[in-house]
Coordinates of C-alpha atoms (C1' of nucleotides) in Angstrom, one line a residue:
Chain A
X30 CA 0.0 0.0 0.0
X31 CA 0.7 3.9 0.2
X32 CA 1.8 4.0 -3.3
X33 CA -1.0 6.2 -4.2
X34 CA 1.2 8.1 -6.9
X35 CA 0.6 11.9 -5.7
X36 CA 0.3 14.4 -7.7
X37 CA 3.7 15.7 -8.6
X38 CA 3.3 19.4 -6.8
X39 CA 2.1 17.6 -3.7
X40 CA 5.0 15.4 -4.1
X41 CA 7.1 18.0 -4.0
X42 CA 5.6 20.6 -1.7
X43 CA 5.7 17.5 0.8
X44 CA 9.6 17.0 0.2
X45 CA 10.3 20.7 0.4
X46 CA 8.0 20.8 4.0
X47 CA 10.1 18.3 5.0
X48 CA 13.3 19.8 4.4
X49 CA 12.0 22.8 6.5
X50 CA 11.2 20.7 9.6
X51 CA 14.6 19.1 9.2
X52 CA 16.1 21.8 9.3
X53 CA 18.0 22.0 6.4
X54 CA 16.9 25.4 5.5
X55 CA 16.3 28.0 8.7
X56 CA 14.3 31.3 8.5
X57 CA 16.1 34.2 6.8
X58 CA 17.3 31.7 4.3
X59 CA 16.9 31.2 0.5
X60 CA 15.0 28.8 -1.1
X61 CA 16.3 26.8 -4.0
X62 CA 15.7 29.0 -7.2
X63 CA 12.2 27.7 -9.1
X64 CA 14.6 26.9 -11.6
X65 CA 16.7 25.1 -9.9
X66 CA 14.5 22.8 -8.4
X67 CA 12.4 22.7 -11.9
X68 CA 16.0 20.2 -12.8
X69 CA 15.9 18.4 -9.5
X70 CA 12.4 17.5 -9.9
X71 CA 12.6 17.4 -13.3
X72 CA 8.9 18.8 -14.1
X73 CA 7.7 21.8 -15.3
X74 CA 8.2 25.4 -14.0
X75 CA 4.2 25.6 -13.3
X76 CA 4.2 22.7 -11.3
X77 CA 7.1 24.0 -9.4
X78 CA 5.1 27.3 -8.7
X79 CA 2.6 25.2 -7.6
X80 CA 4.2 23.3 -5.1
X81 CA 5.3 26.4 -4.0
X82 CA 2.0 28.4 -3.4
X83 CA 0.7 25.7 -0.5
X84 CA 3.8 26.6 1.2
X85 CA 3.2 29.9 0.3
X86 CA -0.5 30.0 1.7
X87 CA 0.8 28.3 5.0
X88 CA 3.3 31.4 5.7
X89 CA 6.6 28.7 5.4
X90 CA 8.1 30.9 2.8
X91 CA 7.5 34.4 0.9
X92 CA 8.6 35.0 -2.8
X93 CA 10.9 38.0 -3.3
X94 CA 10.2 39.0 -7.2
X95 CA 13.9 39.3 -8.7
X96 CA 15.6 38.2 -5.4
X97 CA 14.3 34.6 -4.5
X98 CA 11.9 32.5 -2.3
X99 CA 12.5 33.3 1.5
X100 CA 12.1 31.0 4.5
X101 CA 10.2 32.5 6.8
X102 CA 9.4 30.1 9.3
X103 CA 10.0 26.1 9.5
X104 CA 6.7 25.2 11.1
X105 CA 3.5 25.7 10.7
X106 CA 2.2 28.9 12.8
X107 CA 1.0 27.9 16.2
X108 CA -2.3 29.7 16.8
X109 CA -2.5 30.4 20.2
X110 CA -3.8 32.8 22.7
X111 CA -6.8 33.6 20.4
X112 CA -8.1 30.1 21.2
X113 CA -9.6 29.7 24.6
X114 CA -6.5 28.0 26.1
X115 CA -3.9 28.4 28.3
X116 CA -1.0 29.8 26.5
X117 CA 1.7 26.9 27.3
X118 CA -0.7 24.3 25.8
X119 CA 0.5 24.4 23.1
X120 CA 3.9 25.4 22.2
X121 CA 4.9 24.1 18.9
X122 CA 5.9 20.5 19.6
X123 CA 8.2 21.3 23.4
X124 CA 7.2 19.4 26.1
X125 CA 4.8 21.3 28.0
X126 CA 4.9 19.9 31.6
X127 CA 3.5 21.3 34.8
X128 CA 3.3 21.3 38.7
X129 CA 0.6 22.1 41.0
X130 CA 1.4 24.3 43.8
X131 CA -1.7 24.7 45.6
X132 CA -4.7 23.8 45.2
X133 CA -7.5 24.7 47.9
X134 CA -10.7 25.8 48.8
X135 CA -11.0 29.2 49.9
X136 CA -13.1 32.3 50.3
X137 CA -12.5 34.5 47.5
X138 CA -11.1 38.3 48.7
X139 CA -12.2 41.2 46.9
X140 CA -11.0 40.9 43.6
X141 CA -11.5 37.4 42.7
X142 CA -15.6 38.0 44.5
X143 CA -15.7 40.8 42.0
X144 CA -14.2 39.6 38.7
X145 CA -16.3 36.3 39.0
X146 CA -19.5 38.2 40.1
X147 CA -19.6 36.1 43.4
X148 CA -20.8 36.9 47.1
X149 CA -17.6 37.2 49.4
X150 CA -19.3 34.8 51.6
X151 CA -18.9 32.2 48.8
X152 CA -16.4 29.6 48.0
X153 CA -13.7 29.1 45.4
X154 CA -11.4 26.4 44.4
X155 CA -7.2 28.0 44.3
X156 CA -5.5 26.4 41.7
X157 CA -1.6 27.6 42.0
X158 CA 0.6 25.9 38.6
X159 CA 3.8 26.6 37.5
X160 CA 4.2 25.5 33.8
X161 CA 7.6 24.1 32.6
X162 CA 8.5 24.2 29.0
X163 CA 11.1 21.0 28.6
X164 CA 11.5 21.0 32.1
X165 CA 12.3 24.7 33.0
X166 CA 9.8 26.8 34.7
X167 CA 8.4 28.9 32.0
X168 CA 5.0 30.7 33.8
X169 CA 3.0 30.8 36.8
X170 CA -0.2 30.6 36.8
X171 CA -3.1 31.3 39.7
X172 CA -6.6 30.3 38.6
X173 CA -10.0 30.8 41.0
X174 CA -13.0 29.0 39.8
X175 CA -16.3 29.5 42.2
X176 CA -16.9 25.9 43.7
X177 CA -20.4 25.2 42.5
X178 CA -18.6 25.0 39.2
X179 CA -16.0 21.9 39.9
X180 CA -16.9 20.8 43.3
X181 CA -14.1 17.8 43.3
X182 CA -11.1 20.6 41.8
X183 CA -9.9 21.4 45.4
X184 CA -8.6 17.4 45.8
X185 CA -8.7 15.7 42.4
X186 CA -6.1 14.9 40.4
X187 CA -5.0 17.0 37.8
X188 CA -1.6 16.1 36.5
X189 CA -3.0 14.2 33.9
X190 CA -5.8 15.9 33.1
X191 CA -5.8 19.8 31.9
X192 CA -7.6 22.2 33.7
X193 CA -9.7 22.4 30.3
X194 CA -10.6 19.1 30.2
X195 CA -11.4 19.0 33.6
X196 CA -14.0 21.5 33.1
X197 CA -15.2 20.0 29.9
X198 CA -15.9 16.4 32.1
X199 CA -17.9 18.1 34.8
X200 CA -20.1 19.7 32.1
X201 CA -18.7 23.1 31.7
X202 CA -18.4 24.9 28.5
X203 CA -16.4 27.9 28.3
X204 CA -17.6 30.4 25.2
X205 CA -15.3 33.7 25.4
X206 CA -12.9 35.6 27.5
X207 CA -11.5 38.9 28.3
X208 CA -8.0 39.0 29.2
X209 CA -5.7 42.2 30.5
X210 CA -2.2 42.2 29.8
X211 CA 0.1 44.4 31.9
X212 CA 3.9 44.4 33.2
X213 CA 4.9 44.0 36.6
X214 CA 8.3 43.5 38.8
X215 CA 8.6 40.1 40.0
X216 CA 7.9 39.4 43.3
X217 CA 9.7 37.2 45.7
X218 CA 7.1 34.4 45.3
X219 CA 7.0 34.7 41.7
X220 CA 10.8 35.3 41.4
X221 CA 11.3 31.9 43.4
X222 CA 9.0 29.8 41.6
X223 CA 10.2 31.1 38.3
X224 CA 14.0 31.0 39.1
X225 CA 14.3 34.6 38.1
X226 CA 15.9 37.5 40.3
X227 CA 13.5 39.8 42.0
X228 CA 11.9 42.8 40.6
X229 CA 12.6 41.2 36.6
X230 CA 9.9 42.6 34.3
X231 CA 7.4 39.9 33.7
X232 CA 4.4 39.7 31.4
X233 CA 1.4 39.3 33.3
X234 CA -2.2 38.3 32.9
X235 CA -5.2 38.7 34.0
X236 CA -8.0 36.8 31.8
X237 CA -12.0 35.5 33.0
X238 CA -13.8 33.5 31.0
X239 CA -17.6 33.0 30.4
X240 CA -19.7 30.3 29.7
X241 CA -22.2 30.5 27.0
X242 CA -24.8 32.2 29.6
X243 CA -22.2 34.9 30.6
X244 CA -21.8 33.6 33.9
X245 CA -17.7 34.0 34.9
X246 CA -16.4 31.1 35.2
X247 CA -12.9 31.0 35.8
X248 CA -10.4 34.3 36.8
X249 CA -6.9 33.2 35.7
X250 CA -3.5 35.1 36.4
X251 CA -0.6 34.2 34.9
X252 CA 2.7 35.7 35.5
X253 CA 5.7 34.5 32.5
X254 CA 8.9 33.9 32.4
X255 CA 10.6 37.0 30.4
X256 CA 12.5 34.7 27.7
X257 CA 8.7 33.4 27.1
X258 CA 7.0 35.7 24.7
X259 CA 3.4 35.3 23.6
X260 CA 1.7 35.3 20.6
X261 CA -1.6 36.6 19.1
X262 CA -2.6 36.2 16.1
X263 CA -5.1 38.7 14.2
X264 CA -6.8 39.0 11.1
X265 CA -8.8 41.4 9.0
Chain B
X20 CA -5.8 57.5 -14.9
X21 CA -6.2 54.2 -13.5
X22 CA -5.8 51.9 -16.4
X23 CA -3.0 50.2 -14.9
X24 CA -3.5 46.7 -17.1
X25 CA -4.1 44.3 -13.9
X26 CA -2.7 40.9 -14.8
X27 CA -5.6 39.3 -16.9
X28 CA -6.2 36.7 -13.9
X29 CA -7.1 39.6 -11.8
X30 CA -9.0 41.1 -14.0
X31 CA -10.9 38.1 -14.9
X32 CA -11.6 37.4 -10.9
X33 CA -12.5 41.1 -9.8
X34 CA -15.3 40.7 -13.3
X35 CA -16.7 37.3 -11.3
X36 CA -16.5 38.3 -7.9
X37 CA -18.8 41.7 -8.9
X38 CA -21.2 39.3 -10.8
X39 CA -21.7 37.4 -7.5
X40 CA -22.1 40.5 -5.5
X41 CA -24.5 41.7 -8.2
X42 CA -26.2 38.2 -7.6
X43 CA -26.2 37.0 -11.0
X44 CA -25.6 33.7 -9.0
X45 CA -27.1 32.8 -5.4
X46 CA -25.4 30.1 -3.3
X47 CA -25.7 26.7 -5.1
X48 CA -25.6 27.4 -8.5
X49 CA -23.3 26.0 -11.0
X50 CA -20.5 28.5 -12.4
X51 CA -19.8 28.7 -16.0
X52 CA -17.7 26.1 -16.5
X53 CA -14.1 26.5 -16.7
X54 CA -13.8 25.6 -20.8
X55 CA -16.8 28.6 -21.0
X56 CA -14.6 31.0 -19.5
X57 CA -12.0 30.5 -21.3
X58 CA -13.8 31.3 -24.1
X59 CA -15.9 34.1 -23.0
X60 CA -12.5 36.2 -21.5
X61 CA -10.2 34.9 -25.1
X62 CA -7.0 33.1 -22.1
X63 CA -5.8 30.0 -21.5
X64 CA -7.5 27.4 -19.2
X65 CA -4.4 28.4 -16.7
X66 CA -5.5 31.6 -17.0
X67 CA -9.1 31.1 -15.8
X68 CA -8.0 28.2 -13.1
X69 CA -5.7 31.0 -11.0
X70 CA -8.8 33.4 -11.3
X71 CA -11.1 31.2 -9.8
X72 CA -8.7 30.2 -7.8
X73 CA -8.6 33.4 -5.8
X74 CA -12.1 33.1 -5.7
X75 CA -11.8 29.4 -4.0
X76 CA -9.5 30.8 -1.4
X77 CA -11.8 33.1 -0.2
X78 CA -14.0 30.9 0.6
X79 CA -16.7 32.1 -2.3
X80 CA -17.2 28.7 -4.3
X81 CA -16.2 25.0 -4.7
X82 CA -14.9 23.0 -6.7
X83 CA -16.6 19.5 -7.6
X84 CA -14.0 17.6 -10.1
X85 CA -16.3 16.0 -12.7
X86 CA -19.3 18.2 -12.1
X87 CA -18.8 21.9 -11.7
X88 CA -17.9 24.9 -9.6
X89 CA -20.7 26.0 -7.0
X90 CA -21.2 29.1 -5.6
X91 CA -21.0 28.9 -1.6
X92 CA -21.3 32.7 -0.9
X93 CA -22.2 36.1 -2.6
X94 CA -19.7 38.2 0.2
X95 CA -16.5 37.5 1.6
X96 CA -16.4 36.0 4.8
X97 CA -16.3 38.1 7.8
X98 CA -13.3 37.3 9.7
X99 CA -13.2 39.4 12.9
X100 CA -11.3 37.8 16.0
X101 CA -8.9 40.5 17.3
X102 CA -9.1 43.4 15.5
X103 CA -6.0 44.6 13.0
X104 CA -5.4 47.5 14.6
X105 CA -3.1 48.8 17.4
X106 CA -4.3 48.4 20.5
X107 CA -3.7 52.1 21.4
X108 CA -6.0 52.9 18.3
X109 CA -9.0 51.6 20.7
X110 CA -9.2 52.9 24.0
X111 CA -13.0 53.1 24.8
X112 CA -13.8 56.9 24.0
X113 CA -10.3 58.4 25.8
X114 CA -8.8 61.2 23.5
X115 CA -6.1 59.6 21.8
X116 CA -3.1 61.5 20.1
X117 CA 0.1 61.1 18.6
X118 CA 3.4 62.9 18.5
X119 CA 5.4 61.8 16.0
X120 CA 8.9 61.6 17.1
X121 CA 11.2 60.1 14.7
X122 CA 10.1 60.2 10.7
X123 CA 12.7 59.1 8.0
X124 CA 14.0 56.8 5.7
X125 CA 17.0 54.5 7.0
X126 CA 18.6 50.9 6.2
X127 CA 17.1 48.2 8.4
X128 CA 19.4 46.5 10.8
X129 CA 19.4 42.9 11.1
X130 CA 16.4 42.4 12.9
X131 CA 14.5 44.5 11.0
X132 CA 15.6 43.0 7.7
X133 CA 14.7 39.3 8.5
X134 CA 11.1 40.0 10.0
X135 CA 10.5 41.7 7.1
X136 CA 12.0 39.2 4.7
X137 CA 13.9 42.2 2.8
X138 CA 17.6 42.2 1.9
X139 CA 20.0 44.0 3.8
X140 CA 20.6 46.9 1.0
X141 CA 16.9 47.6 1.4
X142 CA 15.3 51.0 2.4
X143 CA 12.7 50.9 5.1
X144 CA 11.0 54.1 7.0
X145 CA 11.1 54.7 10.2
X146 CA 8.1 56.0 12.3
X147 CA 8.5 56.7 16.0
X148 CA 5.9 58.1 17.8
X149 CA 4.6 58.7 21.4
X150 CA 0.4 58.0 21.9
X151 CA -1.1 60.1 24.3
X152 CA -4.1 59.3 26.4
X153 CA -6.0 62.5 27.5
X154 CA -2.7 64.5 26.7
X155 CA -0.1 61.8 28.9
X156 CA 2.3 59.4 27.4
X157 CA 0.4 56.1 26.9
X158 CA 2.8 54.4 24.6
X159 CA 5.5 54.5 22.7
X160 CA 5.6 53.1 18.7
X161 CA 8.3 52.4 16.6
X162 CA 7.4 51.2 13.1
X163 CA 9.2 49.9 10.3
X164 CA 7.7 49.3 6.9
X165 CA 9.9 48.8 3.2
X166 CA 10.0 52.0 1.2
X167 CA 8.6 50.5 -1.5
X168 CA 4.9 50.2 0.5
X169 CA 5.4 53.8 1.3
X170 CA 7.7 55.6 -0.7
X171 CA 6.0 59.3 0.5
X172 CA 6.2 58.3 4.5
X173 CA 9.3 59.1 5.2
X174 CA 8.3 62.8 4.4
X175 CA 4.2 63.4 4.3
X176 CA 2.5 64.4 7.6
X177 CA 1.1 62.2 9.4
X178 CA -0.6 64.1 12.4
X179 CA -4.1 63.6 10.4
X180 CA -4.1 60.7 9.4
X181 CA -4.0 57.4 10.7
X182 CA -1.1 55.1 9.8
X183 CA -4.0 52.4 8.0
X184 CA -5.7 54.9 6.2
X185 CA -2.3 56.1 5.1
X186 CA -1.2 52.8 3.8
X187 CA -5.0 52.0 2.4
X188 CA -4.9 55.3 -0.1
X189 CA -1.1 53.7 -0.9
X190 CA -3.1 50.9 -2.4
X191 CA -1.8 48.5 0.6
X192 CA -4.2 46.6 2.6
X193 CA -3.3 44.3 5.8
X194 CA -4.8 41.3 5.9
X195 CA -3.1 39.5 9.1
X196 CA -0.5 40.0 11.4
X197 CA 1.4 37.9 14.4
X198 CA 1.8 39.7 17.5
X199 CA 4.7 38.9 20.2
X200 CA 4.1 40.4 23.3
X201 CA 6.5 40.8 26.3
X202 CA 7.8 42.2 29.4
X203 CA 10.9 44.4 29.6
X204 CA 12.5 46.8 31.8
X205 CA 12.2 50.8 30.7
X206 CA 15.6 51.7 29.1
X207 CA 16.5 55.3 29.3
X208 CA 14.8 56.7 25.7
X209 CA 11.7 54.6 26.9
X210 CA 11.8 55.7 30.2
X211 CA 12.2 59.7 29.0
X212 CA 9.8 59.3 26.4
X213 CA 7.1 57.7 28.7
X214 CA 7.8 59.4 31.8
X215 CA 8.4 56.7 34.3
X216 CA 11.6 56.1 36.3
X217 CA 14.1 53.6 34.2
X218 CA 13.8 49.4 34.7
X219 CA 10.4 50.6 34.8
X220 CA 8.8 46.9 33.6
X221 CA 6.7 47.5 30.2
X222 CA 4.4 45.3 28.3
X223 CA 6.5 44.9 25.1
X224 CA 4.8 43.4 21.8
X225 CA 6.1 43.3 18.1
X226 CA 3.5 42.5 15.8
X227 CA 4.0 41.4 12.1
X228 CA 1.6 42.5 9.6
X229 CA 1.3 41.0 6.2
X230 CA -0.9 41.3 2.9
X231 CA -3.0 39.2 1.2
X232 CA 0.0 37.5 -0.6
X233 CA 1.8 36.8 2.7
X234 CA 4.4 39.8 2.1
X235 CA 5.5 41.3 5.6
X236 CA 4.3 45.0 5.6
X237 CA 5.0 46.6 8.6
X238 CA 7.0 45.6 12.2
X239 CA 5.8 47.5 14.8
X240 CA 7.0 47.4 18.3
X241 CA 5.0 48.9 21.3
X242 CA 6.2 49.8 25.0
X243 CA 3.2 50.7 27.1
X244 CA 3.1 52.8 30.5
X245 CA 2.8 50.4 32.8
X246 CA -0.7 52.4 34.2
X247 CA -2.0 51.5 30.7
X248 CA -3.0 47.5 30.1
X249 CA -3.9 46.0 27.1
X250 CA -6.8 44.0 26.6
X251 CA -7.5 40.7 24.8
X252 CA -10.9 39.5 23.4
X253 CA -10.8 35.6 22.9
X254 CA -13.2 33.6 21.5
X255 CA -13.9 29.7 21.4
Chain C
dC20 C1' 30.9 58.3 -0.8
dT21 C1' 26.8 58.5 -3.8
dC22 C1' 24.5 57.9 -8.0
dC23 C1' 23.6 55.7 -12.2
dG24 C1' 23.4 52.2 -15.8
dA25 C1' 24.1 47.4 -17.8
dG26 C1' 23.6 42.8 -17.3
dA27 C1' 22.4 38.8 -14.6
dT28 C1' 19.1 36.6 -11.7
dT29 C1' 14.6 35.6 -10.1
dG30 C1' 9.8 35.4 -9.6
dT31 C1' 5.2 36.4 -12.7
dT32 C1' 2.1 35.9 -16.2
dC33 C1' 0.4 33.4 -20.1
dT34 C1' -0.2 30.0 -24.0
dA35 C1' -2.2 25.8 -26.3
dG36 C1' -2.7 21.8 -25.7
dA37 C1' -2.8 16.7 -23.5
dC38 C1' -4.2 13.2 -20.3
dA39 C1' -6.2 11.8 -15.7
dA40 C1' -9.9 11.5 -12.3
dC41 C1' -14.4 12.0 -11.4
dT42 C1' -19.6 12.7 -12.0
dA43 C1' -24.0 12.1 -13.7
dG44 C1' -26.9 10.0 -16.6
dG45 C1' -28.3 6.6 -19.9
dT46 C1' -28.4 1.8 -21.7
dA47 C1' -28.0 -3.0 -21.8
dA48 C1' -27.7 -7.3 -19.4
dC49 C1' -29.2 -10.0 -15.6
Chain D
dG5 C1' -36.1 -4.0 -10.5
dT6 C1' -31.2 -4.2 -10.2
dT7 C1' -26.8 -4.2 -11.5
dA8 C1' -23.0 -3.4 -14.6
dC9 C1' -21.1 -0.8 -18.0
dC10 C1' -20.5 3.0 -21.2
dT11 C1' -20.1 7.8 -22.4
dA12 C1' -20.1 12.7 -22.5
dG13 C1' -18.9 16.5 -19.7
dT14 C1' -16.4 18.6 -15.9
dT15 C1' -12.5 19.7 -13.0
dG16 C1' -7.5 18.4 -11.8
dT17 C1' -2.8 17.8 -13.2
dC18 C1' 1.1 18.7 -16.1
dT19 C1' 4.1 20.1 -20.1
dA20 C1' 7.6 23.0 -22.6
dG21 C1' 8.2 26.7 -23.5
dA22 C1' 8.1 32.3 -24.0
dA23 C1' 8.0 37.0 -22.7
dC24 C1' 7.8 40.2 -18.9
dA25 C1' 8.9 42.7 -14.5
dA26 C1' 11.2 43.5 -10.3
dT27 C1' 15.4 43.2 -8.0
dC28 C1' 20.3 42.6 -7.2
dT29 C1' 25.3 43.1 -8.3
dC30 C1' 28.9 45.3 -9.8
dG31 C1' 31.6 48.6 -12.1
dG32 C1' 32.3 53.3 -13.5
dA33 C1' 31.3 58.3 -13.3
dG34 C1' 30.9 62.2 -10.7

DNA sequence: CTCCGAGATTGTTCTAGACAACTAGGTAAC
DNA sequence: GTTACCTAGTTGTCTAGAACAATCTCGGAG
């Protein structure tokens, strides 16, 4: 089996992907010439082009007229931080690991009552992580959930499980969030956990997500380690 | 003016995409067939597969090998998400102003050069300016974007209009753009410029736009006032 | 050092066909 | 009736060029 004879461009476009996740080519680099590789493959200059335009579409590479065919990047764009997950989910193939801190049930102060429209009589489940990114600390991240929405969160088990999931199992949806994005000096906590001197400039968050009935559901802070950017992606 | 000879692929989409806005075909109907268009507009089949093929990107019809080409939708799809705009653009009603402090044409250091995917030798402008909120430093901008997008920007004033509308009447639409954001310490031009005391942390972000054919158009970095924090909008 | 031009390099557009894969519908055999 | 096959029509893939346009390189003039 699997010699489905491809069409020649996807043929190609696959062998040229390839080379891009191997590595052979890194970004800032120049692609073979289309005429060049119209030889190696020994097809036509269309079918070349061809080839070329998926990995065009798919932001690899960008086409210079009268200079070349530019690597731009080697993998496919991770999307990210628009989508309703944590941001270290999904980090373009590292190993995202992570370790829970804390995890309790508390009375909510101020704040956290306010942000998630609760009584300060009420409950909440404290859900303290740090994140590692191939084993070295990469964010910190506090979440509050009210308890009425994940009554077993303050003593289950969540190193296999994602905090998403978890959610998703005890029948909770989330639809949208808000999220606030400010800098702020590390502090000692923070510096500890993220083996980072005090009072470095770290990229914080603040984000609360809704279910589909605009009830807050979940008031998440995360702090990040500075050699940890983030990305957003936006269109039109 | 305006008879600038638009490659006849173009030309043959922009005539089918008006006849579906006219709605001379609802969603579902069969589209001339390929063989009839190549007769009707005098090209080769080539010709008339890249036009349609703009037309398939955008989502307007199908393709059915062996049967036809459907129409799926009259309009282009609204794509929404985060907004293509700098955040500072949008501050919920606040008077929002610019000074522009730096303006002028300058070779790209190395940086520069690879986001934008341009050669070394290459001319890009220069934009730095200060955002004001209610009169006080907000945030600070520095943009980059190849002469050849702008050629008049390194000179034409700029206290009117908005950078987007300035690129739009150059003919030079954003489609999408990446966005990196970070958290460093206020060096001393930030720190002036912004009025706060230096290693001051700032939310950072550098954000990539690009054009409908992938091309990198502008890189523009952003240090905010730490009083000032940006805000996200996320959807499932 | 900058500016300009000539030539080389590279992507862009287009042609006129050919064959392949697939669809839909009709026809003949069972 | 049902199945199998055939056929005309449609999109999908590919060729072997050719001319064109934008860009880069490099050398020479100022």
């Amino acid at each position: 089996m699997s010699d489905v004879a491809l069409p020649s461009y996807q043929r190609i476009r696959h062998v040229l992907r390839q080379e891009l996740e191997r590595g052979a080519l890194v970004p800032g680099d120049r692609m073979p010439t289309e005429r060049e590789l119209v030889e190696r493959f020994g097809v036509a200059h269309m079918t070349v082009r061809h080839a070329i335009d998926g990995l065009v579409r798919d932001g690899l590479v960008v086409r210079r007229r009268g200079s070349g065919t530019f690597v731009v990047r080697t993998r496919p764009m991770a999307r990210s931080a628009t989508r309703l997950q944590s941001f270290s989910d999904e980090l373009g193939g590292a190993v995202v690991g992570g370790r829970v801190i804390r995890q309790q049930e508390i009375r909510p102060d101020r704040d956290v009552a306010e942000a998630l429209a609760m009584s300060w009589n009420g409950r909440v489940v404290e859900l303290v992580r740090v994140r590692t990114v191939d084993g070295t600390p990469a964010s910190l991240q506090q979440v509050f959930i009210p308890f009425k929405f994940a009554p077993g969160l303050a003593r289950d088990d969540l190193t296999d499980r994602s905090l998403y999931q978890y959610l998703a199992e005890a029948g909770v949806t989330l639809d949208r969030a808000e999220q606030r994005m400010f800098a702020v000096a590390a502090q000692d906590w923070h510096a500890e956990l993220l083996g980072v001197p005090i009072s470095t400039p770290l990229l914080a968050a603040e984000r609360l997500s809704r279910d589909p009935e605009n009830h807050p559901v979940e008031l998440a802070r995360t702090w990040s380690h500075p050699d940890l950017s983030v990305w957003v992606e936006m269109n039109r």
